[in-house]
Structures are given as structure tokens and as C-alpha cells.
Coordinates of C-alpha atoms in Angstrom, one line a residue:
Chain A
M5 CA 0.0 0.0 0.0
T6 CA 1.4 3.4 -0.9
E7 CA 2.0 5.7 2.0
R8 CA 0.2 8.9 1.9
P9 CA 2.4 11.9 1.3
R10 CA 3.1 13.9 4.4
S11 CA 2.0 17.3 3.0
F12 CA 2.0 19.2 6.3
V13 CA 5.6 19.5 7.3
L14 CA 6.2 20.2 11.0
Q15 CA 8.2 23.3 11.0
V16 CA 8.7 23.6 14.7
A17 CA 7.5 22.0 17.9
Y18 CA 7.9 23.1 21.5
D19 CA 7.5 20.9 24.6
Q20 CA 8.8 22.8 27.6
Y21 CA 7.5 24.5 30.7
E22 CA 6.7 27.7 28.9
L23 CA 5.1 26.5 25.8
L24 CA 3.7 23.4 24.2
G25 CA 3.1 23.9 20.6
A26 CA 3.5 22.8 17.0
R27 CA 3.4 24.6 13.7
W28 CA 3.0 23.1 10.2
W29 CA 3.4 24.3 6.7
H30 CA 1.5 22.8 3.8
E31 CA 4.2 22.0 1.3
G32 CA 3.4 22.2 -2.4
L33 CA -0.1 23.5 -1.8
T34 CA -1.6 24.1 -5.2
L35 CA -5.1 25.3 -4.7
K36 CA -7.9 25.1 -7.0
P37 CA -10.2 28.0 -6.6
V38 CA -13.6 27.6 -5.0
A39 CA -16.4 27.7 -7.5
F40 CA -18.8 30.3 -6.4
A41 CA -22.4 30.4 -7.3
G42 CA -23.0 34.1 -7.5
S43 CA -26.2 36.0 -7.6
A44 CA -25.2 37.3 -11.0
L45 CA -22.4 36.8 -13.5
G46 CA -19.7 39.2 -14.6
A47 CA -18.8 42.0 -12.3
D48 CA -21.4 41.0 -9.8
A49 CA -20.1 37.5 -9.6
S50 CA -16.7 38.8 -8.8
R51 CA -18.1 41.2 -6.2
R52 CA -20.0 38.4 -4.6
A53 CA -17.0 36.1 -4.6
A54 CA -15.1 38.9 -2.9
L55 CA -17.8 39.4 -0.4
K56 CA -17.9 35.7 0.5
V57 CA -14.2 35.4 0.9
L58 CA -13.3 38.8 2.0
A59 CA -16.1 41.0 3.2
G60 CA -17.9 37.9 4.4
L61 CA -14.9 37.6 6.7
G62 CA -16.4 40.8 8.1
V63 CA -14.6 40.9 11.4
G64 CA -11.6 42.8 10.4
A65 CA -11.4 44.7 7.3
V66 CA -14.7 45.4 5.8
F67 CA -17.8 45.5 7.8
A68 CA -19.8 43.4 10.2
G69 CA -23.5 43.5 9.9
V70 CA -25.8 43.8 12.8
A71 CA -29.0 41.9 13.1
F72 CA -31.6 43.6 11.1
R73 CA -35.1 42.6 10.6
G74 CA -36.3 44.9 7.8
C75 CA -37.5 48.4 7.9
S76 CA -40.8 49.8 8.8
S77 CA -42.8 51.7 6.4
D78 CA -42.2 54.9 8.3
E79 CA -38.6 54.5 7.8
D80 CA -39.1 53.8 4.2
A81 CA -40.9 57.1 3.8
S82 CA -38.3 59.2 5.5
T83 CA -35.1 57.8 4.0
S84 CA -33.9 56.8 0.7
S85 CA -33.2 53.1 0.0
S86 CA -29.8 51.8 -0.7
P87 CA -29.1 49.9 -3.9
P88 CA -30.3 46.4 -4.4
L89 CA -28.3 43.7 -2.8
A90 CA -27.6 40.1 -3.6
A91 CA -30.2 38.1 -1.6
A92 CA -27.8 36.0 0.4
D93 CA -25.5 39.0 1.1
A94 CA -28.6 40.8 2.4
Q95 CA -29.5 37.9 4.6
R96 CA -25.9 37.5 5.9
Q97 CA -25.7 41.2 6.8
Y98 CA -29.2 41.9 8.0
G99 CA -30.5 38.5 9.1
L100 CA -31.8 35.3 7.7
L101 CA -35.3 36.8 8.0
Y102 CA -34.5 40.1 6.3
A103 CA -37.6 41.5 4.8
A104 CA -39.6 38.5 5.9
D105 CA -42.2 40.8 7.5
G106 CA -43.2 38.2 10.0
A107 CA -43.7 35.4 7.5
S108 CA -42.7 31.9 8.6
F109 CA -41.4 28.9 6.8
V110 CA -43.9 26.3 5.7
W111 CA -43.0 22.7 5.0
T112 CA -44.9 20.0 3.3
D113 CA -44.3 16.2 3.2
T114 CA -42.7 16.2 6.6
T115 CA -41.6 13.0 8.2
P116 CA -40.3 12.3 11.7
N117 CA -37.3 10.2 10.8
D118 CA -34.5 10.5 8.3
A119 CA -33.6 8.0 5.5
N120 CA -32.0 5.7 8.1
G121 CA -35.1 5.9 10.3
D122 CA -33.4 8.1 12.9
P123 CA -35.0 11.2 14.5
L124 CA -33.6 14.6 14.0
V125 CA -30.8 15.6 16.4
R126 CA -31.1 19.4 16.4
D127 CA -27.7 19.9 18.0
S128 CA -26.2 18.4 14.9
L129 CA -27.8 20.9 12.5
Q130 CA -24.8 23.2 12.6
L131 CA -22.6 20.5 11.4
L132 CA -24.5 19.9 8.2
A133 CA -22.4 22.3 6.0
A134 CA -19.2 20.6 7.0
E135 CA -20.5 17.1 6.7
L136 CA -21.6 17.7 3.2
Q137 CA -18.2 18.6 2.1
P138 CA -17.3 16.1 -0.6
K139 CA -15.2 13.2 0.7
V140 CA -13.1 13.2 -2.4
A141 CA -10.6 16.0 -2.3
R142 CA -10.7 16.5 -6.0
W143 CA -14.2 17.8 -5.8
Q144 CA -14.0 19.8 -2.6
P145 CA -13.3 23.2 -4.3
F146 CA -16.6 23.0 -6.1
Y147 CA -18.7 22.4 -3.1
L148 CA -21.0 25.3 -2.1
P149 CA -21.9 25.2 1.5
T150 CA -24.1 28.3 1.3
L151 CA -27.5 26.6 1.8
A152 CA -26.4 24.3 4.6
S153 CA -24.5 27.1 6.3
S154 CA -27.7 29.1 6.7
L155 CA -28.3 26.9 9.7
L156 CA -25.4 28.6 11.3
A157 CA -26.8 32.1 10.9
P158 CA -27.0 33.8 14.3
D159 CA -30.7 34.4 13.9
A160 CA -31.5 31.0 12.5
T161 CA -32.7 29.9 16.0
E162 CA -36.3 29.4 14.9
L163 CA -35.3 27.7 11.7
R164 CA -33.1 25.3 13.7
A165 CA -35.9 24.7 16.1
K166 CA -38.6 24.0 13.5
I167 CA -37.0 22.5 10.5
P168 CA -38.3 19.0 9.8
F169 CA -37.3 16.2 7.5
V170 CA -39.2 16.1 4.3
N171 CA -39.6 13.1 2.0
S172 CA -42.3 13.4 -0.6
A173 CA -43.5 10.7 -2.9
A174 CA -41.6 12.4 -5.7
M175 CA -38.5 12.4 -3.6
Q176 CA -38.9 8.6 -3.0
Q177 CA -39.1 8.1 -6.7
A178 CA -36.2 10.4 -7.4
F179 CA -34.1 8.3 -5.0
L180 CA -35.0 5.1 -6.9
R181 CA -34.1 6.8 -10.2
G182 CA -30.8 7.8 -8.8
Q183 CA -30.2 4.2 -7.8
A184 CA -31.0 3.2 -11.3
L185 CA -28.5 5.6 -12.8
A186 CA -25.9 4.4 -10.3
E187 CA -25.8 1.1 -12.2
L188 CA -24.3 3.0 -15.1
I189 CA -21.4 4.0 -12.9
A190 CA -21.2 0.6 -11.3
F191 CA -20.6 -1.1 -14.6
A192 CA -18.5 1.7 -16.2
E193 CA -14.9 0.9 -16.9
A194 CA -13.6 4.1 -15.5
P195 CA -16.2 5.7 -13.2
A196 CA -13.9 8.5 -12.2
K197 CA -14.1 9.9 -15.7
W198 CA -17.9 10.4 -15.4
L199 CA -19.4 13.6 -14.2
I200 CA -23.1 13.7 -13.6
V201 CA -25.0 17.1 -13.3
V202 CA -28.2 16.6 -11.5
D203 CA -30.5 19.5 -12.3
L204 CA -33.9 18.7 -10.8
P205 CA -36.0 20.8 -8.4
G206 CA -34.0 21.0 -5.2
P207 CA -35.5 18.2 -3.0
L208 CA -35.6 15.9 -6.0
S209 CA -32.0 16.6 -6.9
V210 CA -31.0 15.8 -3.3
A211 CA -33.0 12.5 -3.4
F212 CA -31.6 11.6 -6.8
A213 CA -28.0 12.3 -5.6
A214 CA -28.6 10.2 -2.5
G215 CA -29.6 7.3 -4.7
L216 CA -26.4 7.8 -6.6
A217 CA -24.2 8.3 -3.6
K218 CA -22.6 4.9 -3.4
H219 CA -21.1 5.3 -6.8
A220 CA -20.9 9.1 -7.3
T221 CA -19.5 11.7 -4.8
P222 CA -22.2 14.2 -4.2
V223 CA -21.1 17.8 -4.7
C224 CA -23.9 20.1 -3.5
M225 CA -24.0 23.4 -5.3
F226 CA -26.9 25.2 -3.6
G227 CA -26.0 28.8 -3.6
N228 CA -28.7 30.5 -1.6
W229 CA -30.3 30.8 1.8
P230 CA -33.9 29.9 2.5
H231 CA -36.4 32.7 3.1
P232 CA -40.1 32.4 4.1
R233 CA -41.0 34.5 1.1
G234 CA -38.4 33.1 -1.2
V235 CA -38.9 32.6 -4.9
V236 CA -36.9 29.5 -4.5
P237 CA -38.2 27.1 -1.8
A238 CA -34.7 26.5 -0.5
H239 CA -36.0 25.5 2.9
M240 CA -37.5 22.4 1.3
T241 CA -34.2 21.5 -0.2
L242 CA -32.5 22.1 3.1
S243 CA -35.0 19.7 4.8
A244 CA -34.4 17.2 2.0
L245 CA -30.6 17.4 2.7
L246 CA -31.3 16.6 6.3
F247 CA -33.5 13.7 5.4
H248 CA -30.9 12.2 3.0
R249 CA -27.9 13.2 5.1
P250 CA -27.1 9.6 6.1
Q251 CA -26.6 8.6 2.5
L252 CA -25.0 11.8 1.2
T253 CA -22.5 11.8 4.0
A254 CA -21.8 8.1 3.7
S255 CA -20.6 8.4 0.2
P256 CA -17.2 6.5 0.0
H257 CA -14.0 8.4 0.6
E258 CA -12.0 6.6 -2.1
G259 CA -12.3 4.2 -4.9
E260 CA -13.5 4.4 -8.4
L261 CA -16.2 7.0 -8.0
A262 CA -17.9 9.4 -10.4
A263 CA -19.0 12.8 -9.2
A264 CA -22.4 14.3 -9.1
L265 CA -22.9 18.1 -9.1
V266 CA -26.2 18.6 -7.4
L267 CA -28.1 21.6 -8.5
D268 CA -31.5 23.1 -7.8
R269 CA -33.4 23.6 -11.0
D270 CA -35.6 26.2 -9.3
R271 CA -32.6 28.5 -8.9
L272 CA -33.8 30.5 -12.0
R273 CA -37.5 30.2 -11.4
P274 CA -39.5 32.7 -13.4
Y275 CA -40.2 35.7 -11.2
D276 CA -41.9 38.9 -12.0
N277 CA -40.6 41.1 -9.2
A278 CA -43.7 40.6 -7.1
S279 CA -43.3 42.8 -4.0
D280 CA -44.3 40.0 -1.7
R281 CA -41.6 37.7 -2.8
F282 CA -37.9 37.6 -1.8
D283 CA -35.7 36.9 -4.8
N284 CA -33.4 34.3 -3.5
R285 CA -32.6 33.0 -7.0
Y286 CA -29.0 32.6 -8.1
V287 CA -26.8 31.6 -10.9
V288 CA -24.5 28.6 -10.6
Q289 CA -21.1 28.4 -12.0
L290 CA -19.9 24.9 -12.9
P291 CA -16.3 24.0 -13.1
P292 CA -14.6 25.4 -16.1
A293 CA -13.5 23.1 -18.9
K294 CA -9.8 23.3 -17.8
E295 CA -10.7 21.8 -14.5
L296 CA -12.3 18.8 -16.1
R297 CA -9.4 17.4 -18.2
D298 CA -9.9 14.0 -16.5
I299 CA -13.6 13.9 -17.3
H300 CA -14.6 12.0 -20.4
R301 CA -18.3 12.1 -20.2
V302 CA -20.9 14.3 -18.7
L303 CA -24.5 13.2 -18.1
Y304 CA -26.9 16.0 -17.5
V305 CA -30.0 14.9 -15.6
V306 CA -33.2 16.9 -16.3
P307 CA -36.8 16.2 -15.3
G308 CA -37.7 15.0 -18.9
D309 CA -41.3 15.1 -17.9
G310 CA -42.6 16.8 -21.0
Q311 CA -42.9 20.2 -19.4
A312 CA -41.8 23.1 -21.4
G313 CA -38.0 23.6 -21.2
S314 CA -37.5 20.3 -19.3
E315 CA -35.2 19.1 -22.0
Q316 CA -32.9 22.1 -22.2
E317 CA -30.1 23.1 -20.0
L318 CA -30.9 26.1 -17.9
D319 CA -29.6 29.4 -19.1
D320 CA -26.8 29.7 -16.7
L321 CA -25.3 26.4 -17.8
N322 CA -25.4 27.0 -21.5
E323 CA -22.0 28.7 -21.9
T324 CA -20.3 26.2 -19.7
F325 CA -21.7 23.2 -21.5
V326 CA -20.7 24.6 -24.8
S327 CA -17.2 25.2 -23.6
W328 CA -17.1 21.6 -22.3
R329 CA -18.2 20.3 -25.6
S330 CA -15.6 22.5 -27.4
V331 CA -12.8 20.7 -25.5
G332 CA -14.2 17.3 -26.3
I333 CA -16.2 16.5 -23.3
P334 CA -19.6 15.3 -24.6
V335 CA -22.7 16.3 -22.6
R336 CA -25.5 13.7 -22.8
M337 CA -28.9 14.5 -21.5
V338 CA -31.0 12.0 -19.6
G339 CA -34.6 12.6 -18.4
A340 CA -35.2 11.5 -14.8
A341 CA -38.7 10.6 -15.9
D342 CA -37.4 7.9 -18.2
F343 CA -36.4 5.8 -15.2
L344 CA -39.5 3.9 -14.6
P345 CA -40.6 1.0 -12.4
D346 CA -39.9 -2.3 -13.9
N347 CA -42.9 -2.9 -16.1
E348 CA -42.0 -6.5 -16.6
F349 CA -42.5 -7.4 -13.0
A350 CA -44.7 -4.6 -11.8
G351 CA -47.3 -5.8 -9.4
Q352 CA -46.0 -9.4 -9.3
G353 CA -44.0 -9.1 -6.1
E354 CA -40.8 -10.1 -7.8
E355 CA -38.1 -9.8 -5.2
A356 CA -35.4 -9.2 -7.7
S357 CA -37.1 -6.2 -9.1
H358 CA -37.6 -4.4 -5.9
K359 CA -35.5 -2.1 -3.9
Q360 CA -35.6 -0.6 -0.5
V361 CA -37.1 2.9 -0.5
A362 CA -35.1 5.3 1.5
G363 CA -37.2 6.1 4.6
G364 CA -40.3 4.8 2.9
G365 CA -40.5 1.8 5.3
G366 CA -41.0 -0.7 2.5
H367 CA -40.0 -1.8 -0.9
A368 CA -40.6 -0.2 -4.2
P369 CA -40.3 -1.5 -7.8
R370 CA -36.8 -1.2 -9.0
H371 CA -36.4 1.5 -11.7
Y372 CA -34.9 1.0 -15.1
W373 CA -34.2 3.4 -17.9
G374 CA -37.1 2.9 -20.3
G375 CA -39.0 0.8 -17.7
N376 CA -37.4 -2.6 -18.2
R377 CA -34.1 -4.4 -17.9
A378 CA -33.6 -4.7 -21.7
T379 CA -33.8 -1.0 -22.5
H380 CA -31.8 -0.3 -19.4
G381 CA -29.1 -2.7 -20.6
W382 CA -29.1 -1.1 -24.0
W383 CA -28.8 2.3 -22.5
L384 CA -25.9 1.4 -20.3
H385 CA -24.2 -0.2 -23.3
S386 CA -24.8 2.8 -25.5
L387 CA -23.0 5.0 -23.0
G388 CA -20.0 2.8 -22.9
S389 CA -20.8 1.0 -19.7
R390 CA -20.5 -2.8 -19.6
P391 CA -23.5 -4.5 -18.2
P392 CA -23.1 -8.1 -16.9
D393 CA -22.8 -10.8 -19.5
G394 CA -26.1 -12.1 -20.5
A395 CA -28.0 -8.9 -19.6
P396 CA -30.8 -8.3 -22.1
M397 CA -30.5 -5.3 -24.4
Q398 CA -33.1 -3.8 -26.6
A399 CA -33.3 -0.2 -28.0
P400 CA -36.4 1.7 -26.8
T401 CA -39.1 2.0 -29.4
Q402 CA -40.3 5.3 -28.2
R403 CA -38.5 8.7 -28.1
M404 CA -36.6 9.3 -24.9
A405 CA -35.8 12.6 -23.3
G406 CA -32.6 14.1 -24.5
D407 CA -32.5 12.3 -27.8
G408 CA -30.4 14.4 -30.1
Y409 CA -29.4 16.8 -27.4
E410 CA -26.2 18.6 -27.8
P411 CA -25.4 21.9 -26.1
Q412 CA -25.5 24.8 -28.6
R413 CA -24.7 28.4 -27.8
R414 CA -27.9 30.4 -27.5
P415 CA -29.0 33.8 -26.2
V416 CA -29.8 33.6 -22.5
G417 CA -31.8 36.7 -21.9
A418 CA -31.5 40.2 -22.9
S419 CA -30.1 41.5 -19.6
G420 CA -28.1 38.4 -18.7
F421 CA -28.5 37.7 -15.1
A422 CA -28.0 41.1 -13.7
D423 CA -31.4 41.1 -12.0
V424 CA -31.3 37.6 -10.6
G425 CA -31.3 37.3 -6.9
K426 CA -31.5 41.0 -6.1
V427 CA -33.5 42.3 -3.2
P428 CA -34.0 45.9 -2.1
G429 CA -31.4 47.2 0.3
P430 CA -32.5 48.5 3.7
A431 CA -34.3 51.8 3.8
D432 CA -31.5 53.3 5.9
P433 CA -28.3 51.4 5.6
S434 CA -26.5 53.6 8.1
R435 CA -28.9 52.3 10.8
S436 CA -28.3 48.7 10.0
R437 CA -24.8 48.3 8.9
R438 CA -21.9 49.4 10.9
S439 CA -18.7 50.4 9.1
T440 CA -15.6 49.4 10.9
S441 CA -13.3 51.3 8.6
G442 CA -10.4 52.4 10.8
G443 CA -11.9 50.3 13.6
S444 CA -10.5 46.9 12.6
W445 CA -11.0 44.7 15.6
S446 CA -7.6 43.3 16.0
R447 CA -5.0 42.5 18.5
S448 CA -3.8 45.6 20.2
S449 CA -0.4 46.8 19.2
G450 CA 2.3 44.9 21.1
G451 CA -0.3 42.5 22.4
G452 CA -0.3 38.8 21.9
S453 CA 0.8 36.5 24.5
S454 CA 4.4 37.3 24.4
Chain B
M26 CA -3.1 35.0 -4.3
S27 CA -3.4 36.5 -0.8
D28 CA -3.9 34.4 2.3
H29 CA -6.3 35.1 5.2
F30 CA -5.3 34.9 8.8
F31 CA -7.7 33.1 11.1
G32 CA -6.8 32.9 14.7
I33 CA -8.5 32.1 18.0
Q34 CA -7.0 32.4 21.5
V35 CA -9.0 31.4 24.5
A36 CA -8.3 31.3 28.2
L37 CA -9.6 28.1 29.8
Q38 CA -10.2 28.0 33.6
T39 CA -9.0 24.6 34.4
P40 CA -6.8 23.4 37.2
P41 CA -3.2 22.4 36.6
D42 CA -2.9 18.7 35.9
G43 CA -6.6 18.5 35.3
R44 CA -8.1 16.2 32.7
L45 CA -8.6 19.0 30.2
R46 CA -5.0 20.1 30.4
Q47 CA -3.8 16.5 30.1
S48 CA -6.1 15.9 27.2
L49 CA -4.9 18.9 25.3
A50 CA -1.3 18.2 26.0
R51 CA -1.6 14.6 25.0
L52 CA -3.3 15.5 21.7
L53 CA -0.7 17.9 20.7
R54 CA 2.3 15.7 21.7
Q55 CA 0.9 12.8 19.8
Q56 CA 0.5 14.8 16.6
S57 CA 3.7 16.9 16.7
Q58 CA 5.0 15.3 13.5
D59 CA 4.6 15.7 9.8
L60 CA 1.0 15.0 8.9
D61 CA -1.0 14.5 5.7
V62 CA -4.2 16.3 5.1
L63 CA -6.3 13.7 6.8
G64 CA -4.0 13.7 9.8
Q65 CA -4.4 17.4 10.1
R66 CA -8.1 17.1 9.9
K67 CA -8.1 14.5 12.6
L68 CA -5.9 16.6 14.8
F69 CA -8.0 19.7 14.5
A70 CA -11.3 17.8 14.7
A71 CA -10.1 16.3 18.0
L72 CA -9.0 19.8 19.2
S73 CA -12.3 21.1 18.2
R74 CA -14.1 18.5 20.2
T75 CA -11.9 19.2 23.2
L76 CA -12.5 22.9 23.0
H77 CA -16.2 22.3 22.6
K78 CA -16.3 20.5 25.9
A79 CA -14.4 23.4 27.4
V80 CA -16.7 26.2 26.2
D81 CA -18.3 26.6 29.7
V82 CA -14.9 27.1 31.3
T83 CA -13.7 29.5 28.6
T84 CA -13.4 32.8 30.4
L85 CA -11.6 35.1 28.0
G86 CA -11.1 35.0 24.3
F87 CA -10.0 36.6 21.1
W88 CA -10.5 35.8 17.5
D89 CA -9.6 37.5 14.3
L90 CA -9.9 37.1 10.6
Q91 CA -7.9 39.3 8.4
P92 CA -7.6 39.4 4.6
N93 CA -4.0 39.7 3.4
G94 CA -3.1 38.1 6.8
R95 CA 0.4 36.7 6.3
G96 CA 1.9 39.4 8.4
E97 CA -0.6 38.9 11.1
Y98 CA 0.0 35.2 11.1
D99 CA 3.8 35.7 11.3
E100 CA 3.3 38.2 14.1
W101 CA 1.2 35.8 16.2
V102 CA 3.7 33.0 15.6
R103 CA 6.6 35.2 16.6
G104 CA 4.8 36.5 19.7
L105 CA 3.8 33.0 20.9
E106 CA 7.0 31.3 20.1
D107 CA 9.0 34.0 21.8
D108 CA 7.4 32.8 25.0
A109 CA 9.4 29.7 24.8
A110 CA 12.6 31.7 25.2
E111 CA 11.5 33.4 28.5
R112 CA 11.6 31.4 31.7
W113 CA 8.2 30.8 33.1
V114 CA 7.5 32.8 36.2
A115 CA 4.3 32.1 38.0
D116 CA 2.1 34.9 39.5
A117 CA 3.3 34.5 43.0
D118 CA 0.6 36.7 44.5
A119 CA -2.3 35.1 42.7
V120 CA -5.1 33.7 44.7
Q121 CA -5.5 31.0 42.2
L122 CA -3.5 29.7 39.3
D123 CA -6.0 28.0 37.2
H124 CA -5.9 29.3 33.6
V125 CA -4.3 28.1 30.4
L126 CA -4.2 29.8 27.0
V127 CA -4.9 27.8 23.9
T128 CA -4.2 29.3 20.6
T129 CA -4.9 28.1 17.1
L130 CA -3.6 30.0 14.0
F131 CA -4.3 29.4 10.4
L132 CA -3.2 30.8 7.1
L133 CA -5.9 30.2 4.5
P134 CA -5.5 30.9 0.8
S135 CA -8.2 33.4 -0.1
R136 CA -10.0 31.3 -2.7
G137 CA -9.9 28.0 -0.9
A138 CA -12.7 26.1 0.6
S139 CA -11.4 26.8 4.1
A140 CA -11.4 30.6 3.7
H141 CA -14.8 30.3 2.2
L142 CA -16.1 28.3 5.2
V143 CA -14.5 30.6 7.7
G144 CA -15.9 33.6 5.9
E145 CA -19.3 32.1 6.2
R146 CA -19.0 31.4 9.8
C147 CA -17.4 34.6 10.8
D148 CA -19.9 36.9 9.1
L149 CA -21.4 37.9 12.4
P150 CA -22.9 41.0 13.9
E151 CA -20.4 42.7 16.2
N152 CA -22.6 42.4 19.2
S153 CA -22.2 38.6 19.0
W154 CA -18.4 38.5 18.6
M155 CA -17.8 37.7 22.2
R156 CA -20.7 35.4 22.8
R157 CA -20.0 32.0 24.1
S158 CA -22.2 30.6 21.2
T159 CA -19.9 32.4 18.8
F160 CA -16.8 30.7 20.2
R161 CA -18.7 27.4 20.1
T162 CA -19.2 28.0 16.3
L163 CA -15.5 29.0 15.9
F164 CA -14.4 25.8 17.7
T165 CA -16.7 23.8 15.4
T166 CA -15.2 25.6 12.4
V167 CA -11.7 24.6 13.4
G168 CA -12.8 21.0 13.2
E169 CA -14.3 21.4 9.8
L170 CA -11.6 23.0 7.9
D171 CA -10.6 21.5 4.6
F172 CA -6.9 21.1 5.1
A173 CA -6.4 20.7 1.4
S174 CA -6.9 24.5 1.4
V175 CA -4.9 25.4 4.5
R176 CA -1.4 26.8 4.0
G177 CA -0.2 27.1 7.5
A178 CA -1.5 25.8 10.9
A179 CA -0.3 26.1 14.4
V180 CA -1.5 25.2 17.9
Y181 CA 0.0 26.5 21.1
I182 CA -0.7 25.8 24.8
T183 CA 0.7 28.3 27.2
P184 CA 2.2 27.5 29.7
G185 CA 3.4 24.2 28.2
N186 CA 3.7 22.2 31.3
E187 CA 0.4 20.8 32.7
A188 CA 1.5 21.6 36.2
L189 CA 1.8 25.4 35.5
A190 CA -1.0 27.9 35.0
F191 CA -1.8 31.6 34.6
S192 CA -3.9 33.5 37.1
R193 CA -7.0 35.2 35.8
R194 CA -5.4 38.5 36.9
E195 CA -2.5 38.0 34.6
L196 CA -4.7 37.5 31.7
E197 CA -6.7 40.6 32.4
G198 CA -3.6 42.7 32.7
D199 CA -0.9 44.2 30.5
G200 CA 0.0 42.4 27.4
Y201 CA -3.3 40.5 27.3
D202 CA -5.7 43.5 27.0
Y203 CA -7.0 42.1 23.7
L204 CA -8.5 39.2 25.6
L205 CA -12.1 39.9 26.4
P206 CA -14.6 38.2 28.7
L207 CA -17.0 35.9 27.0
R208 CA -20.7 36.6 27.5

């Protein structure tokens, strides 16, 4: 067995009356940048990235927000508003419930236990963001902890106290569909060369990724915070993450694994600036082509349910997919809806065709692409996977979602994404945001422990 | 690419030779060697758990996060390691010698996952900076860093010998005026 490289070199160690200590230096650290899902592209994306990594560090150099719960109408009338803010930035600075106006989160499809059948341990909620960090280091830079980290917000007390598990019937089906797709990876010759982009509505993406997790490292890319009036129902996605936490966090550390970038398709939900809604939409930035030199195939999972636009990549992915294709990484589309219960054995109680449903307390028909083992086998084979010898193979007779798909550059909106995820600033920013310029809270001169 | 400085220093009220002191010392002595990323993660996860258990006996604290923080990191390192060169003198007039300082310092590349995580956790209103709950969050964060994106890391326990200790008075006096009481 090859010994792991000792990348942290001990520079100095003390063990004496006065001091016990050790200091390490990470030799040869070559760092891939974190992929940020900004609220907008271009200049705004840079600004947001800076906010998250610099201003978000608020303590020292930039500013630290004080808890702010929105502004009264009286204040609105007497002061001028500050410019619109990125939604997550506004929530970080002024509170999770910024501009909530007393609204509360509402959950549906709640369930008392998680996918393992265990009850919610609320003391563990604040660990979620860390636990979801991909186990495989190669994918860690692309993980976005934003949604899970909302549970750490100082004023998330009520959210932490009330958030339940959710597991809808659609999530249960998405989980089975994820398991069906996992077979593709299980029989692939080089799973690590596969990248799966799961782009379903948040809770379904989570469930699908949980079904995949034994064979594909989940990389969550949820770039917003939940809000009671949110355009994007991110609180449902957060609850789904909690429900499927056992599977998502149990994904193997090593071995021949694919990766699954887990997106929320509702991130760009149509929104008409209704005043009673909080625009917590966002744009996601997938890894650039140069970061995917080891990837040979991309599978893009869409709903494929016949709804308008369900067989097209979302606008924010178009440019990236085109760039991937331009460097020889093919992007294949697959419709989640094409994974169907085994129609050959449906209703016959055939053990071999049934799988455990996560948290469902029973068994459900195993799902196959095209609804039976023969089309499933054909599909695996068509993608270069090698199903077991003797597995039946038959091309589907009907049209399947994604047939003929190939990413093509297309216009993605006259104004780009400039207005996505913007919320009005506070009526009187000076009352709600304290500048610390010149007041950096730092160690006093000559201080320290020396 | 600039690095951020992230540092925490806490004063723990714990008797000399107590279990907490022994636990901290044992942990650090065992891991004072070259480590891989996983080893670093385990060390700081264990330190995080130990500090978590000590939140209720954390009396004074300081934490800081600074962009372009290489200078700050070096200054802290120098300040703390200079202690090793000065002979320990206990506070002879103290009523009680029952405090120890634990310091963790990190240098985090600005576009790495760790800087990102710390940025998320530390984006706090000023009135919460010295809350016990904030330190609990900071201790948690130490255990969750992605060491693939940590350039430098250090842990110090002052004084180093488990039988020695500060008095509270010392830590509230000159040289330690940046340490503030936790609320």
C-alpha cells in the first residue's frame, strides 16, 4: 500500500515549561479556486465572490452586519433606499429573515425520521455544512456550503428549532431513479471519468443524488439561503438534505467514483418582481473546462417530464456546457422521468425487481431506464458501460428525453443575469450596517501573548 | 493570491494537571510530526471536540480574521514562540493559578474552501463576537476546515507544562488586553 504523502511539514515543535506547541506548513499547496455560485455573473459575480471570501470575513477589514429585521414603512418614507443587494448577502448582513415581515417557513411532506429511520438531532444541524463537504478532495473546491450554512446564521434559531425532515413521494421516486442511474457507474470501466450534473427541483436533486451516492461523490451546489417569502423554496431543499444526510455523508472516501454536481433547478424560477416575494434565486457556475481534463463524459439529468423547457439546459449552464463540448467533453442529457418502475415485474411481487425505498418503510419497484431491464441494458451499453454478460439489451421503441441533445450556444436573456437574486437594500443602511473602517477589531499593538 | 489569517485564542479555567490540560497536551504531543491532510483534519477535529467540551470554562477570548493576513500570522507566531525563550515565572501573589491559554492559528488561501467556510462562519454582527455561542461556532469551524486549502496551521498551549498555570489576573492585565470576557 502506498504511503500517503506527508504534505503538512512540521516546522517547529515546543514541549517545555513555557510552551507546548507545533506549527505546520503545507508544502506544495496548489489550490484550485472555490467555484462560487454568485447571484449574478460578470462583475457582480466577482463582487459576490469577494464578499464571500473577503467581506464575508467581516470581522476585520470590511464590515460586520448587525442583526436587522427589515425596515418599517415609516422609515421607508423618510429615508432613501440603498441599492439592491444580492439576496444571500442581504441575509448575511441583516439577518436570515431580512424583509420577511413576520412570515414563517412552511414545509410539506414532513416525516419524523431520516432515511435511516433516525429522529432529528437538532444539536447536529450546525454540522451539516461541514458534513456535506465532498469526501473526495478533487471535488471539494466546487462544493458550495451556502444553503447548509444558513443553519449557522445567528438568527436561525427558529429555523433550527422547527426545520423538519421532508420526504415526498416524488423524492422517493427520485431516489430510486438515482439508484437506477448508479448502475451506469457501477458497470462503467472508468467511473472517475464520469461527471453527472443533477438538475432537478432541489429536493428531487437531493434525493436523486442520495440514490447515486454509493457510486458518485455528491457535490452540492446550492447557492442561496432559505427565506419564508423566497422565490426558490430552498427550505424544502434544506430539509431534503437533512433527510438524506445519512446517504449523502456516507458516500465513499475513495475508490472508483464518479462525481455528481447537485443543483436546484428552481434557482432560476420565473419571477416577475412581485413585491411580496424575496428573490433568492441565483446563478450557478460549474467547473470550467480546464478543471475537467480528467472527465470523459458528462451526463446531464433533467426532469424530462414533457414540461416546457424540461429538455434544455438552464440558461446559466449554456455557456459552460458549450465550452465543455468544445474541448471534447460530450454532454449527454437524460430525463429522470425515463427511469420507470420495472414494467415486466410490476405488481408481481418479484423480489429481484424491488429495492428498499429510503425512509419509505417498504420496498418499491426497481427502476430502469425505459421501464425494463432490456432497455436499461441497451442504454448502459450505448453510453460505454458494460452491463453483466447475458444482460438483455433492446433499444427503446419510443422517443426518450434528451434524444439528439447537444449543447448549442444560444441567447440567454437580454439582460443576462443582472437582476437575478437581487433584493431591495434596507431603507436606511446607516442604521443597519456598521462600518468598521479604521476600527478593525484586531489585537492591540504589542499585544499577543508574548 | 493572498492568504487570510484566522486565529483564535482562549483562556480556559482549568486546574493544573486537570483532565482537560492533560487531554490537550496529549493530543498535541501525539501529533507533533509531519502530517497528511487527513492527519491534520483529525488533529483539529479532536482539538475542536476538546475545546467544545471546554466552552463553559472558557473565560476570556479573542479571535480574528484578516484578509492579506500573512503578516498577522507571522506576528502571532513570533509572539507566541518567543514565550518559549522566556523562563516561566508564576504569578506569586495570585489567589488561584488555574488558567491556560490555547491558541490556534491558520493561514488560509483566499480562494480556498477553508477561507470560504471561515468567511461564512465569521460573518457575524459585532454584538455577537464575544458570545459563548460564537466561540462554540468557531471551535466547530476549526474541526471542519478543509486542510487541502490550508497553507499554515499552528496550535499552542501556554504554559506548556500541565502543572503550571496563569492567574486570571495576569490574563486581564498588561499584554493581554485584547482578551475579552465571554458573554
